[in-house]
Tab-separated table of C-alpha atoms and ligand atoms in Angstrom:
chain	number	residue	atom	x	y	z
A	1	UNK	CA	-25.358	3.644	59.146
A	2	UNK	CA	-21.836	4.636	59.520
A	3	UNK	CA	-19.632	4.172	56.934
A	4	UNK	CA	-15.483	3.733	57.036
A	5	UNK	CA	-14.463	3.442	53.484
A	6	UNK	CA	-10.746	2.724	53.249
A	7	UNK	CA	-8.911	4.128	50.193
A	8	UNK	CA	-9.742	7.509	48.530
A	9	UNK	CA	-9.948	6.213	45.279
A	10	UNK	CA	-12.332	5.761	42.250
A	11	UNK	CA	-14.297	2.652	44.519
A	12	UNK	CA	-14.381	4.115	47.815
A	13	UNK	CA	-15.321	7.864	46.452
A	14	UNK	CA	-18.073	6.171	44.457
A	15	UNK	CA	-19.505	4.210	47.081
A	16	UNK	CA	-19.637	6.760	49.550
A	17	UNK	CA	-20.375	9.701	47.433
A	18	UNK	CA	-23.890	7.339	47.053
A	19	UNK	CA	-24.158	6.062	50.442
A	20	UNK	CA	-23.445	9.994	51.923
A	21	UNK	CA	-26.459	11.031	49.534
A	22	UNK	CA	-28.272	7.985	50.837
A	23	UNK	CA	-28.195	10.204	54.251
A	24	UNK	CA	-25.331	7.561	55.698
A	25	UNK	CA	-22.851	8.946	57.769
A	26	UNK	CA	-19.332	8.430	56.095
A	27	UNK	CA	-15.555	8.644	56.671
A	28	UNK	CA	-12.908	8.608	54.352
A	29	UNK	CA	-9.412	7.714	55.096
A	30	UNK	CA	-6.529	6.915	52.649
A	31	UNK	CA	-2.891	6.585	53.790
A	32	UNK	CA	-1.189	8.939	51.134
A	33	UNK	CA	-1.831	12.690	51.213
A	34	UNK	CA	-3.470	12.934	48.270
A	35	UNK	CA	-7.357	11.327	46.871
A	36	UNK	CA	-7.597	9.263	43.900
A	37	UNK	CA	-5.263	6.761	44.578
A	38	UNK	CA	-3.287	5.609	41.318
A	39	UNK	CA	-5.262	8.005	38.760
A	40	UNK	CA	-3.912	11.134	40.874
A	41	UNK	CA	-2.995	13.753	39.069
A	42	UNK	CA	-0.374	16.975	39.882
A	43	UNK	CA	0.765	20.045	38.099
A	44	UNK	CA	4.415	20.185	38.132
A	45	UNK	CA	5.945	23.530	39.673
A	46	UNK	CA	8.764	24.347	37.494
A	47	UNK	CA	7.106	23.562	33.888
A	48	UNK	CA	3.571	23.602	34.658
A	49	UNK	CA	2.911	20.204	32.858
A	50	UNK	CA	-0.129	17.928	34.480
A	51	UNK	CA	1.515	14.616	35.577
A	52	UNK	CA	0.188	11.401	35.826
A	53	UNK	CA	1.985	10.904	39.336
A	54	UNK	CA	1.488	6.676	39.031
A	55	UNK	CA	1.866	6.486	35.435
A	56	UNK	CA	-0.740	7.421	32.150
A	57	UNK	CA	-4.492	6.810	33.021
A	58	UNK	CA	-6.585	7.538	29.704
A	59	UNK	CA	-10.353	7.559	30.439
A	60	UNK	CA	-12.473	5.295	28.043
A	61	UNK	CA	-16.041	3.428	28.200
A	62	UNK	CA	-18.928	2.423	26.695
A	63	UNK	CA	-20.656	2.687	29.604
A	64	UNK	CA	-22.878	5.791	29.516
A	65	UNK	CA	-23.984	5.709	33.007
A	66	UNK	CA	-20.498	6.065	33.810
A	67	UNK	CA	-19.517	8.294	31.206
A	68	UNK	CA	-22.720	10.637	32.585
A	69	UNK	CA	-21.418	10.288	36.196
A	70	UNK	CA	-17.842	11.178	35.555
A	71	UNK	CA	-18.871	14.374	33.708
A	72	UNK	CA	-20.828	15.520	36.287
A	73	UNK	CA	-18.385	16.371	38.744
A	74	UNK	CA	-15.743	17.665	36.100
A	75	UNK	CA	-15.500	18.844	32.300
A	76	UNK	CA	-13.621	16.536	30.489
A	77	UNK	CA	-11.844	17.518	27.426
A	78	UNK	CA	-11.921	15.498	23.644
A	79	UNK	CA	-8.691	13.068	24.290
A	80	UNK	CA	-7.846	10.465	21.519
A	81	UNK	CA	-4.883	7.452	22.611
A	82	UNK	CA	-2.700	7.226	19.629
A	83	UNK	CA	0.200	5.096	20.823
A	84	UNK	CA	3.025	4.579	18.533
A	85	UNK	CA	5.503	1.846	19.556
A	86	UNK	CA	9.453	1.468	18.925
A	87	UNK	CA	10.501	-1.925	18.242
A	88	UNK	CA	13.331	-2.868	15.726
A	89	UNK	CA	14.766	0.243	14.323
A	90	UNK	CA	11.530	1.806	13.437
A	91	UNK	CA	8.793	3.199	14.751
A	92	UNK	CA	4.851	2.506	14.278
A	93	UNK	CA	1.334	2.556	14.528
A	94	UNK	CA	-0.309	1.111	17.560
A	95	UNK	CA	-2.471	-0.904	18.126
A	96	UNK	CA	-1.930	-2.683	15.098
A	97	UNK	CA	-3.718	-1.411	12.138
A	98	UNK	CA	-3.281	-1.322	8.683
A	99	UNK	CA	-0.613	1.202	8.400
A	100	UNK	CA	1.855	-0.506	10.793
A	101	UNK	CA	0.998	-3.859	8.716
A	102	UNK	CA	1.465	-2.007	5.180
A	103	UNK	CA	5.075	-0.369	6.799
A	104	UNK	CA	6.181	-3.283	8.626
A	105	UNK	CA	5.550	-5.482	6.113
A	106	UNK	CA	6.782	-3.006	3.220
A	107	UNK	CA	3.764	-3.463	1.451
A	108	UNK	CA	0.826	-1.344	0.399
A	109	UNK	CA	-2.258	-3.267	0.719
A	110	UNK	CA	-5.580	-3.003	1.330
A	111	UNK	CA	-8.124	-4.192	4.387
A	112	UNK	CA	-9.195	-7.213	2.591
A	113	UNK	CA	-5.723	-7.805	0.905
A	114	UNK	CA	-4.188	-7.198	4.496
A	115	UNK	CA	-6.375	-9.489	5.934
A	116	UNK	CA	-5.628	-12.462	4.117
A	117	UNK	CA	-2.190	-11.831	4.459
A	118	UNK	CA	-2.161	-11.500	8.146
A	119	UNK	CA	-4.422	-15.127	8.188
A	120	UNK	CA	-1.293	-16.568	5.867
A	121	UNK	CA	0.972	-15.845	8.321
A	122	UNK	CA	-1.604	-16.422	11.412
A	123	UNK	CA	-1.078	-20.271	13.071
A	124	UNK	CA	-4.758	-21.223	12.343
A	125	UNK	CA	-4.519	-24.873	14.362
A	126	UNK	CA	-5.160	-22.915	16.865
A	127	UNK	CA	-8.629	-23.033	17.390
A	128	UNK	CA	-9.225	-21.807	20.909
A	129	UNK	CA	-6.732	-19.603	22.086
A	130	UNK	CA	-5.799	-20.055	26.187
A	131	UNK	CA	-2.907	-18.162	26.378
A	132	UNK	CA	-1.441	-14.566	25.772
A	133	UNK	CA	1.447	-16.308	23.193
A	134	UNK	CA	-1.532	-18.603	21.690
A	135	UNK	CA	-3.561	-15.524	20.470
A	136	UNK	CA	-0.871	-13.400	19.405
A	137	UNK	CA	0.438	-16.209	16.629
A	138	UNK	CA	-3.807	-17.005	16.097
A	139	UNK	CA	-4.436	-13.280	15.164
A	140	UNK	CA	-1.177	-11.403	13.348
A	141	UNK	CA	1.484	-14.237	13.593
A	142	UNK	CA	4.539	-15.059	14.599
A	143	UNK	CA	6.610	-11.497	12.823
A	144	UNK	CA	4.252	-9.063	14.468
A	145	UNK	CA	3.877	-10.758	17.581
A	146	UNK	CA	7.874	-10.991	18.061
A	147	UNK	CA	7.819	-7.203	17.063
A	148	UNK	CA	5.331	-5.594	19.105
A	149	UNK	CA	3.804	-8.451	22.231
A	150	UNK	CA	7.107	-10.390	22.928
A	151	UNK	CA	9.558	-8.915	24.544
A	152	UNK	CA	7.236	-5.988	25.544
A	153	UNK	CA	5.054	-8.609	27.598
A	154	UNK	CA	7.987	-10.134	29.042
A	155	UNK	CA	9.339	-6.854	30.148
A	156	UNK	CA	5.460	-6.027	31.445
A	157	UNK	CA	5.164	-8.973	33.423
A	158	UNK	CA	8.687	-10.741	33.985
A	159	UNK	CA	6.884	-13.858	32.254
A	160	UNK	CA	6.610	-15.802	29.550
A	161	UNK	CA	4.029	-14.798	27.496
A	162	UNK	CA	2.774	-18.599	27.050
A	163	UNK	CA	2.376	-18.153	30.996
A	164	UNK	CA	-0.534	-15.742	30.943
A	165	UNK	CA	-3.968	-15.773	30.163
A	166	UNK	CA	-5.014	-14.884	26.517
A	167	UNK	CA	-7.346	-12.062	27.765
A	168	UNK	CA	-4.440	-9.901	28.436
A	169	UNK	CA	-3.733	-9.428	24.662
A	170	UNK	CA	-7.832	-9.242	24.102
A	171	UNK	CA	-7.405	-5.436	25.617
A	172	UNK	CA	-5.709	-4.515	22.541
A	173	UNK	CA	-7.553	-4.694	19.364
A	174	UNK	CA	-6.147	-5.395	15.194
A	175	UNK	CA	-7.858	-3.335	12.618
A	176	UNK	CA	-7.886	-3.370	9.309
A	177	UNK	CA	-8.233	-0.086	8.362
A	178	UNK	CA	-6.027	2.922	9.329
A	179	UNK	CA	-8.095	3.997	12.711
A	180	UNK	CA	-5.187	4.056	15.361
A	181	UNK	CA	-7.417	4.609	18.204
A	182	UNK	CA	-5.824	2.545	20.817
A	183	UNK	CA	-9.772	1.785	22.388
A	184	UNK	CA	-12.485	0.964	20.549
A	185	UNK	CA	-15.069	2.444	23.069
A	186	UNK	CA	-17.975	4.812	22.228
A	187	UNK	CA	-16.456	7.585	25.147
A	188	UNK	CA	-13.093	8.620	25.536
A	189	UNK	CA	-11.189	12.218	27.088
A	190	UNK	CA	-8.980	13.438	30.366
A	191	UNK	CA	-10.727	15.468	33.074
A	192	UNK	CA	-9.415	19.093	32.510
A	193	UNK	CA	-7.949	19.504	35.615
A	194	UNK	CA	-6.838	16.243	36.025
A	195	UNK	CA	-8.247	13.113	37.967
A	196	UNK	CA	-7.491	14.412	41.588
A	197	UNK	CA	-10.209	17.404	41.583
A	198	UNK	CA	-12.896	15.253	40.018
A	199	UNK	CA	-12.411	12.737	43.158
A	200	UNK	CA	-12.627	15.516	45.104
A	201	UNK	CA	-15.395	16.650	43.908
A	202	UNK	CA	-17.019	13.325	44.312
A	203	UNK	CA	-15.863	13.275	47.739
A	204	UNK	CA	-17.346	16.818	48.513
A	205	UNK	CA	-20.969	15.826	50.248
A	206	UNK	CA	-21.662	17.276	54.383
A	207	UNK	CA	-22.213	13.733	55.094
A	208	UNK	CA	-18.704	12.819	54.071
A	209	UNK	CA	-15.155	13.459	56.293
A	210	UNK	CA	-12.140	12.906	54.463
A	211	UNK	CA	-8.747	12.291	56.355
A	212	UNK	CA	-5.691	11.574	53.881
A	213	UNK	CA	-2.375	10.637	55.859
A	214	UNK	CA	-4.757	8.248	57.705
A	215	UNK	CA	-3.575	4.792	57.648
A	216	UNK	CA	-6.100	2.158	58.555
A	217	UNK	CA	-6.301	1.172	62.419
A	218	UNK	CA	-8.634	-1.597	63.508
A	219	UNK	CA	-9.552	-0.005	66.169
A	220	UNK	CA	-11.634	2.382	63.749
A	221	UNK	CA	-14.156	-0.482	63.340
A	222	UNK	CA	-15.637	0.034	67.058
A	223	UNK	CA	-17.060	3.865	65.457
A	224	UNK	CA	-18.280	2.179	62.427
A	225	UNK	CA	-21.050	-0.226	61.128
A	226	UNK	CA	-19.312	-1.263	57.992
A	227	UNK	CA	-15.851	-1.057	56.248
A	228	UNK	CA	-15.405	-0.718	52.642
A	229	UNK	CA	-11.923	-1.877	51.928
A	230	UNK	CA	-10.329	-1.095	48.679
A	231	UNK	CA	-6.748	-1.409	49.779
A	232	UNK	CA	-5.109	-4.961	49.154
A	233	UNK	CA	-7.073	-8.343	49.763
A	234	UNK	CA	-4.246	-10.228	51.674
A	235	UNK	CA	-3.704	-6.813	52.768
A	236	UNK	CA	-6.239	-6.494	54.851
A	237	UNK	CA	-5.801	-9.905	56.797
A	238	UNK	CA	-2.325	-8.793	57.516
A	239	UNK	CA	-0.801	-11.186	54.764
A	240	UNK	CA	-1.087	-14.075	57.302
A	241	UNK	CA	-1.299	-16.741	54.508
A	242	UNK	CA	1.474	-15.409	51.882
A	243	UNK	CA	1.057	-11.957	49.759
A	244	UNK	CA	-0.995	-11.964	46.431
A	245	UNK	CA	1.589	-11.485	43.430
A	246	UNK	CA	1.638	-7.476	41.687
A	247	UNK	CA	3.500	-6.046	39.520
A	248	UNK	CA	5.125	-2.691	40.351
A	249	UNK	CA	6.388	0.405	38.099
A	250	UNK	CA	9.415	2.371	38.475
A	251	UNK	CA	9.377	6.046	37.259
A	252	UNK	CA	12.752	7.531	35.864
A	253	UNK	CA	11.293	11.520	35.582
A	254	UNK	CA	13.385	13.678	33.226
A	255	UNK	CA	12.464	17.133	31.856
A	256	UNK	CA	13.217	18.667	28.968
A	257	UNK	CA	12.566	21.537	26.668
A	258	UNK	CA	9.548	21.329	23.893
A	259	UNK	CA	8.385	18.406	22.459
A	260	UNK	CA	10.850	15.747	23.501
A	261	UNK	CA	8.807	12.633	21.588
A	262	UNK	CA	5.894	14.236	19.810
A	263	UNK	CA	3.327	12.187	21.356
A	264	UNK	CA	2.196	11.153	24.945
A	265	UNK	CA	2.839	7.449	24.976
A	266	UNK	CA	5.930	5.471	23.006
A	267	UNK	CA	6.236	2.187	23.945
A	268	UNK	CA	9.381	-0.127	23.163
A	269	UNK	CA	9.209	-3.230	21.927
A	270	UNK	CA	12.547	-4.444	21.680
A	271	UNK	CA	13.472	-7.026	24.865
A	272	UNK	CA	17.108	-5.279	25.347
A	273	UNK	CA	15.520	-1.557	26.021
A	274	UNK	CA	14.717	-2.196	29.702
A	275	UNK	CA	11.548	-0.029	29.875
A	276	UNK	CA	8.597	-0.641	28.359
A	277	UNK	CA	7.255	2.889	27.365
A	278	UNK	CA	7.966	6.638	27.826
A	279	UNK	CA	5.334	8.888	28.693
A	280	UNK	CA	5.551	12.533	28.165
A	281	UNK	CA	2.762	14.233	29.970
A	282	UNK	CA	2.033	17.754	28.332
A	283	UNK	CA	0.313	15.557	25.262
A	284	UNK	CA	-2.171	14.258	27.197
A	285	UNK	CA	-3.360	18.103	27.568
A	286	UNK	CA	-3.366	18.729	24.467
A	287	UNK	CA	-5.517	21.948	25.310
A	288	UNK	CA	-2.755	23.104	27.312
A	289	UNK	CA	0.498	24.681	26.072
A	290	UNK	CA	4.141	24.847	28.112
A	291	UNK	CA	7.886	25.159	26.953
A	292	UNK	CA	8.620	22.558	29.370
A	293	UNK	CA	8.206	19.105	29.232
A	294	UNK	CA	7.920	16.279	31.978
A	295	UNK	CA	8.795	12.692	31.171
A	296	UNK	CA	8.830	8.918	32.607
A	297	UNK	CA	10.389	6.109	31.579
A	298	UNK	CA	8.229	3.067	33.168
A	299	UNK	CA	10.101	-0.042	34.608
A	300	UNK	CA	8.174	-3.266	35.391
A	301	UNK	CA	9.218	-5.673	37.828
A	302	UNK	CA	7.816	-7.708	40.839
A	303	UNK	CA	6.094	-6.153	43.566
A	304	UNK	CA	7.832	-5.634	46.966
A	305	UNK	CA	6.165	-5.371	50.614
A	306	UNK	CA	7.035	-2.092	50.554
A	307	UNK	CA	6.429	-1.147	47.105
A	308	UNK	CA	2.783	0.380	45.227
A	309	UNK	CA	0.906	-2.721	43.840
A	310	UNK	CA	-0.250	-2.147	40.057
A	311	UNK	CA	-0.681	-5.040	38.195
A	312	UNK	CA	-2.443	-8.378	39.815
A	313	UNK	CA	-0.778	-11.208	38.439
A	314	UNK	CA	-3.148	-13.681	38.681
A	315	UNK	CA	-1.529	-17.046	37.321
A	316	UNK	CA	-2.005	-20.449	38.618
A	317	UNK	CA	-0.216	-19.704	42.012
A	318	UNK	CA	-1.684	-16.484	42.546
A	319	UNK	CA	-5.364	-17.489	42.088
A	320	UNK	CA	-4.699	-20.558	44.200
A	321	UNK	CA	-3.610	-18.062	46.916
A	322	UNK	CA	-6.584	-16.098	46.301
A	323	UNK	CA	-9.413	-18.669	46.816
A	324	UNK	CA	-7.936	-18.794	50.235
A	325	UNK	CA	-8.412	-15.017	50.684
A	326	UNK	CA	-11.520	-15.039	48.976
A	327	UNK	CA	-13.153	-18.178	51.756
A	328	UNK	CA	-11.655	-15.911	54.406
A	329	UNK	CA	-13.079	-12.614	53.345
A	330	UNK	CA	-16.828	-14.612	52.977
A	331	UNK	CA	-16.435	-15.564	56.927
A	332	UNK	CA	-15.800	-11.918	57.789
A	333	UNK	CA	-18.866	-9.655	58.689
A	334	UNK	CA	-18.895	-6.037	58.120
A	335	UNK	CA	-16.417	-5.714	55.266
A	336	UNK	CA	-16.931	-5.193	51.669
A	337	UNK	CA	-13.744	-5.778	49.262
A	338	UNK	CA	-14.151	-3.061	46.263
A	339	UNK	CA	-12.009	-2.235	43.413
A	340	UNK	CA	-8.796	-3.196	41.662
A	341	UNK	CA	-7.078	-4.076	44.750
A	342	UNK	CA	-10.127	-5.469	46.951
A	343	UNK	CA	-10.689	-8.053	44.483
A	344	UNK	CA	-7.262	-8.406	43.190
A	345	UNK	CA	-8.349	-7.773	39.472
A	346	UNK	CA	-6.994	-5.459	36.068
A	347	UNK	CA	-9.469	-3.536	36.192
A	348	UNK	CA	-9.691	-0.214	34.383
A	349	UNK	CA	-11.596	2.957	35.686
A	350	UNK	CA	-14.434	2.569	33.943
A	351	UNK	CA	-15.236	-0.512	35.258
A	352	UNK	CA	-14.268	0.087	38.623
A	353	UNK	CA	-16.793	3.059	38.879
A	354	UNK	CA	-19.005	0.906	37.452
A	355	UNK	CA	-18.497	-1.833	40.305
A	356	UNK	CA	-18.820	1.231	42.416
A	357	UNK	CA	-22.273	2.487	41.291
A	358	UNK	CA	-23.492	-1.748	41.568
A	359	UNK	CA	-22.239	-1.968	44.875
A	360	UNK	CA	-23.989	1.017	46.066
A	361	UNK	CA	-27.238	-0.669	44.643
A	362	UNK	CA	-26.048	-3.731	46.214
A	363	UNK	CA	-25.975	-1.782	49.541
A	364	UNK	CA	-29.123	-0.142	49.452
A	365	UNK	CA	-31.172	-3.094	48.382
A	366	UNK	CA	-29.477	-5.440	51.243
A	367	UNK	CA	-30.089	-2.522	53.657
A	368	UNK	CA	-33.741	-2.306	52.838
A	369	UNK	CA	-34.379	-6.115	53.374
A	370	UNK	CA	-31.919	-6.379	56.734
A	371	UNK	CA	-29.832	-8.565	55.039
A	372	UNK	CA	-25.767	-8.065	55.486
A	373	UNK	CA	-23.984	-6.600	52.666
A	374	UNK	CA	-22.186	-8.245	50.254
A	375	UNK	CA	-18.826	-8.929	50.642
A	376	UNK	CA	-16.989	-7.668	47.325
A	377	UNK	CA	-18.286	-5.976	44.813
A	378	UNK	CA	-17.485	-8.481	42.065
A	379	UNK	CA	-15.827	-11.901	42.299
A	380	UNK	CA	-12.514	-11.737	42.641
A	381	UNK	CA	-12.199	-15.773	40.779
B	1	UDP	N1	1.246	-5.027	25.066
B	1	UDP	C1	2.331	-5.353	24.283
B	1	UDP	N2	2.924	-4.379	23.524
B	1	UDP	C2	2.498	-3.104	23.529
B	1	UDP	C3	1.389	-2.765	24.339
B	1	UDP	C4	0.795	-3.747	25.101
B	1	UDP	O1	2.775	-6.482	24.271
B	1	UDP	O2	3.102	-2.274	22.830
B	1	UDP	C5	0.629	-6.094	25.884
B	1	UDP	C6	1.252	-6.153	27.280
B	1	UDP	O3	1.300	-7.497	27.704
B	1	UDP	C7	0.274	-5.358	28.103
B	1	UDP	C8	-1.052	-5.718	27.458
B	1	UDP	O4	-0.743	-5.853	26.058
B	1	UDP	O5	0.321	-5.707	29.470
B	1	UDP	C9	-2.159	-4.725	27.660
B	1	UDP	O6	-1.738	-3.462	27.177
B	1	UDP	P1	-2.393	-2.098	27.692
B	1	UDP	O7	-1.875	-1.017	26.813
B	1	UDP	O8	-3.852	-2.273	27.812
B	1	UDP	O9	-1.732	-1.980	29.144
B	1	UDP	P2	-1.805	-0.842	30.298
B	1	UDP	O10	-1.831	0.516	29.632
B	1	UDP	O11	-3.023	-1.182	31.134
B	1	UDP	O12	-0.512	-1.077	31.034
C-alpha cells in the first residue's frame, strides 16, 4: 500500500517506520522544516546549549517495549527530573515529598508522622475526587495546594482549578519519603543528541520519503491509499464545525553566563509571577559542559488559529465539540487520526509511541483480513 503520513512526529515516524519495514511504500510530509514535531531538539550557535525548541520534554515509561524501541535508534543518557518550585518567598522540593512538607511546614517529621499530618489537614469528606481542586484538598490540603497547584494551574490553564478533571493533578505524585523524582516510572533519560536525530533515525528506511516544508494538500490523497493524520482533529476537516480548545506556550529566550538557576526546571507558584516555570536547557545535558547558558520563561494562555496547539483542553465544551469530530472522522474512509493532536488528548511520548507501535499492529492485522483500518489509534472520548 501507499502510505501518506502527515506530521513528522513521534506517531507518524512510528507508524511508518513499521509500515516501511512492512515493505509499504511511505511518504512523509510535515509543514515545519524540521522532524519531531514538539519534542524537536536544536543546538544553539552561540553557546552550544541543546534546546528544547517547544519547551522541556523529559523521556519516562514503564513501558519496556517502548523503552527498547527508543534506544534502538539512539543512546540515551541517565537523566533524573528534579523540579524545584518557587512559590511564596521560598523555594522547594517538587513533587511534593517529605522534605518540602518538613520545610514548608517548619517541621521535622517523619513518613508516618508526615502522613498523618498531611491527612489532618487533608478534607477527607471527600470521598471520590472529580475534580483537579477536589483532589488537591483530598491528598495534601488546603496550605499546600494554595502553595504549589493554585495559582500555578490557573496560570497553566486560564481556569479554575475546580473546572478540570482530577486526573490532571494524578500526573504528579506525593511521597512520603525524600525521593524527589518528579516520575515514578521504572525508565527515565534524554537521547544524547537530542530528540530530532532519533526521529530521524526512525524515519531513515528506503521505503520511506521525507519532505519537511510540505504542508498537507488534498490533492495528495489521489497518490495514496491511506492517510495517517497526526496534525489537529478539527484540523483536518478544515474547522467547519468550531476549533477544539488548546492551550499555547510563549517562550521569552534569554542567555546568560554559567549556571543562571542551578537546575533545569523552576516552576513558580505564586499567581502574580505571570509564567509558570523557567527552563534552563544546559541541565538537561548534564553530560555536557558550556559557559553559556540558554533560558525560557514559559507563558500559558489560549490557543490562537495561528498559534502551535499544546495542551487539549478537554472540558465540558470541548468534548462536546469533539464527539462531533469524532462521528465525522468514523464516516471518513482512508484516514487514521494518531497521536496527541489526532485524538485531541495529553498524551506524553511514551504513550504516544506506544499508540504508535498498536496502531501499526492494528494496521497489519486489518490488512491481512481486508478489512479497512481503524480510524484513530485510541479513542479520543
Ligand atoms: N502543576 C501545578 N504546579 C506545579 C506543577 C504542576 O499545579 O508546580 C499542575 C498543573 O496543573 C499542571 C499539572 O499539574 O498542568 C501537570 O503537571 P506536569 O508537570 O505533568 O505538566 P507538563 O510538564 O506536562 O506541562
Amino acid at each position: 500500500m501507499k502510505f501518506l503520513m502527515v506530521g513528522a512526529g513521534f506517531s507518524g515516524a512510528v507508524i511508518g517506520r513499521r509500515m516501511a519495514e512492512a515493505g509499504h511504500d511511505v511518504t512523509v510530509i510535515d509543514a515545519r522544516d524540521h522532524v519531531a514535531g514538539n519534542c524537536h531538539t536544536e543546538r544553539d550557535a552561540q553557546t552550544g546549549v541543546m534546546v528544547h525548541v517547544y519547551g522541556p520534554h523529559i523521556f519516562h515509561t514503564d513501558d519496556e517495549e517502548v523503552w527498547n524501541y527508543v534506544n534502538a535508534f539512539g543512546r540515551f543518557k541517565p537523566y533524573r527530573n528534579r523540579v524545584k518550585s518557587t512559590t511564596q518567598g521560598a523555594v522547594y522540593s517538587l513533587p511534593i515529598n517529605l522534605h518540602t512538607i518538613n520545610q514548608f511546614f517548619g517541621k521535622t517529621m517523619r513518613p508516618d508522622e508526615a502522613r498523618a499530618f498531611i491527612e489532618e489537614q487533608a478534607d477527607t469528606s471527600i470521598n471520590d475526587p472529580q475534580t483537579f481542586e477536589e483532589q488537591a484538598l483530598r491528598f495534601v490540603g488546603p496550605d499546600l495546594y494554595e502553595a504549589f497547584f493554585k495559582g500555578y494551574t490557573e496560570k497553566q490553564w486560564g481556569c479554575s482549578p475546580t473546572e478540570l478533571p482530577a486526573s490532571i493533578l494524578k500526573r504528579l505524585p506525593v511521597r512520603f519519603n525524600y525521593d524527589d523524582n518528579y516520575f515514578f516510572h521504572r525508565f527515565q533519560g534524554m537521547p544524547e543528541h537530542g530528540y530530532t536525530p532519533l526521529v530521524q533515525a526512525i524515519l531513515d528506511h528506503p521505503n520511506i520519503t521525507l519532505s519537511l516544508s510540505t504542508p498537507y494538500d488534498p490533492a495528495m490523497r489521489a497518490d495514496h491509499d491511506h492517510v495517517v493524520w497526526s496534525g489537529p482533529l478539527d484540523g483536518y476537516f478544515g474547522y467547519d464545525l468550531g476549533r477544539l480548545g488548546y492551550r499555547t506556550l510563549d517562550f521569552e529566550r534569554f542567555t546568560a553566563e554559567g549556571d543562571w538557576q542551578g537546575c533545569a526546571v523552576m516552576n513558580y507558584g505564586d499567581p502574580d509571577v505571570p509564567f509558570t516555570r523557567i527552563t534552563e536547557h544546559k541541565h538537561f545535558a548534564t553530560w555536557e559542559e558550556h559557559e553559556g547558558s540558554v533560558l525560557y520563561r514559559e507563558f500559558s494562555r489560549a490557543c490562537g488559529p495561528d498559534d502551535i496547539p499544546y495542551y487539549p483542553i478537554r472540558l465540558v465544551e470541548e468534548k462536546a465539540l469533539l464527539a462531533d469530530y469524532v462521528a465525522r472522522a468514523e464516516a471518513e474512509s482512508g484516514v487514521t487520526f494518531v497521536g496527541r493532536l489526532g485524538t485531541y488528548r495529553y498524551l506524553d511520548m511514551d504513550v504516544t509511541i506506544r499508540e504508535a507501535l498498536d496502531t501499526a499492529t492494528a494496521f497489519a492485522v486489518a490488512m491481512d483480513s481486508g478489512v479497512p483500518l481503524p480510524v484513530f489509534s485510541a479513542q479520543p472520548l
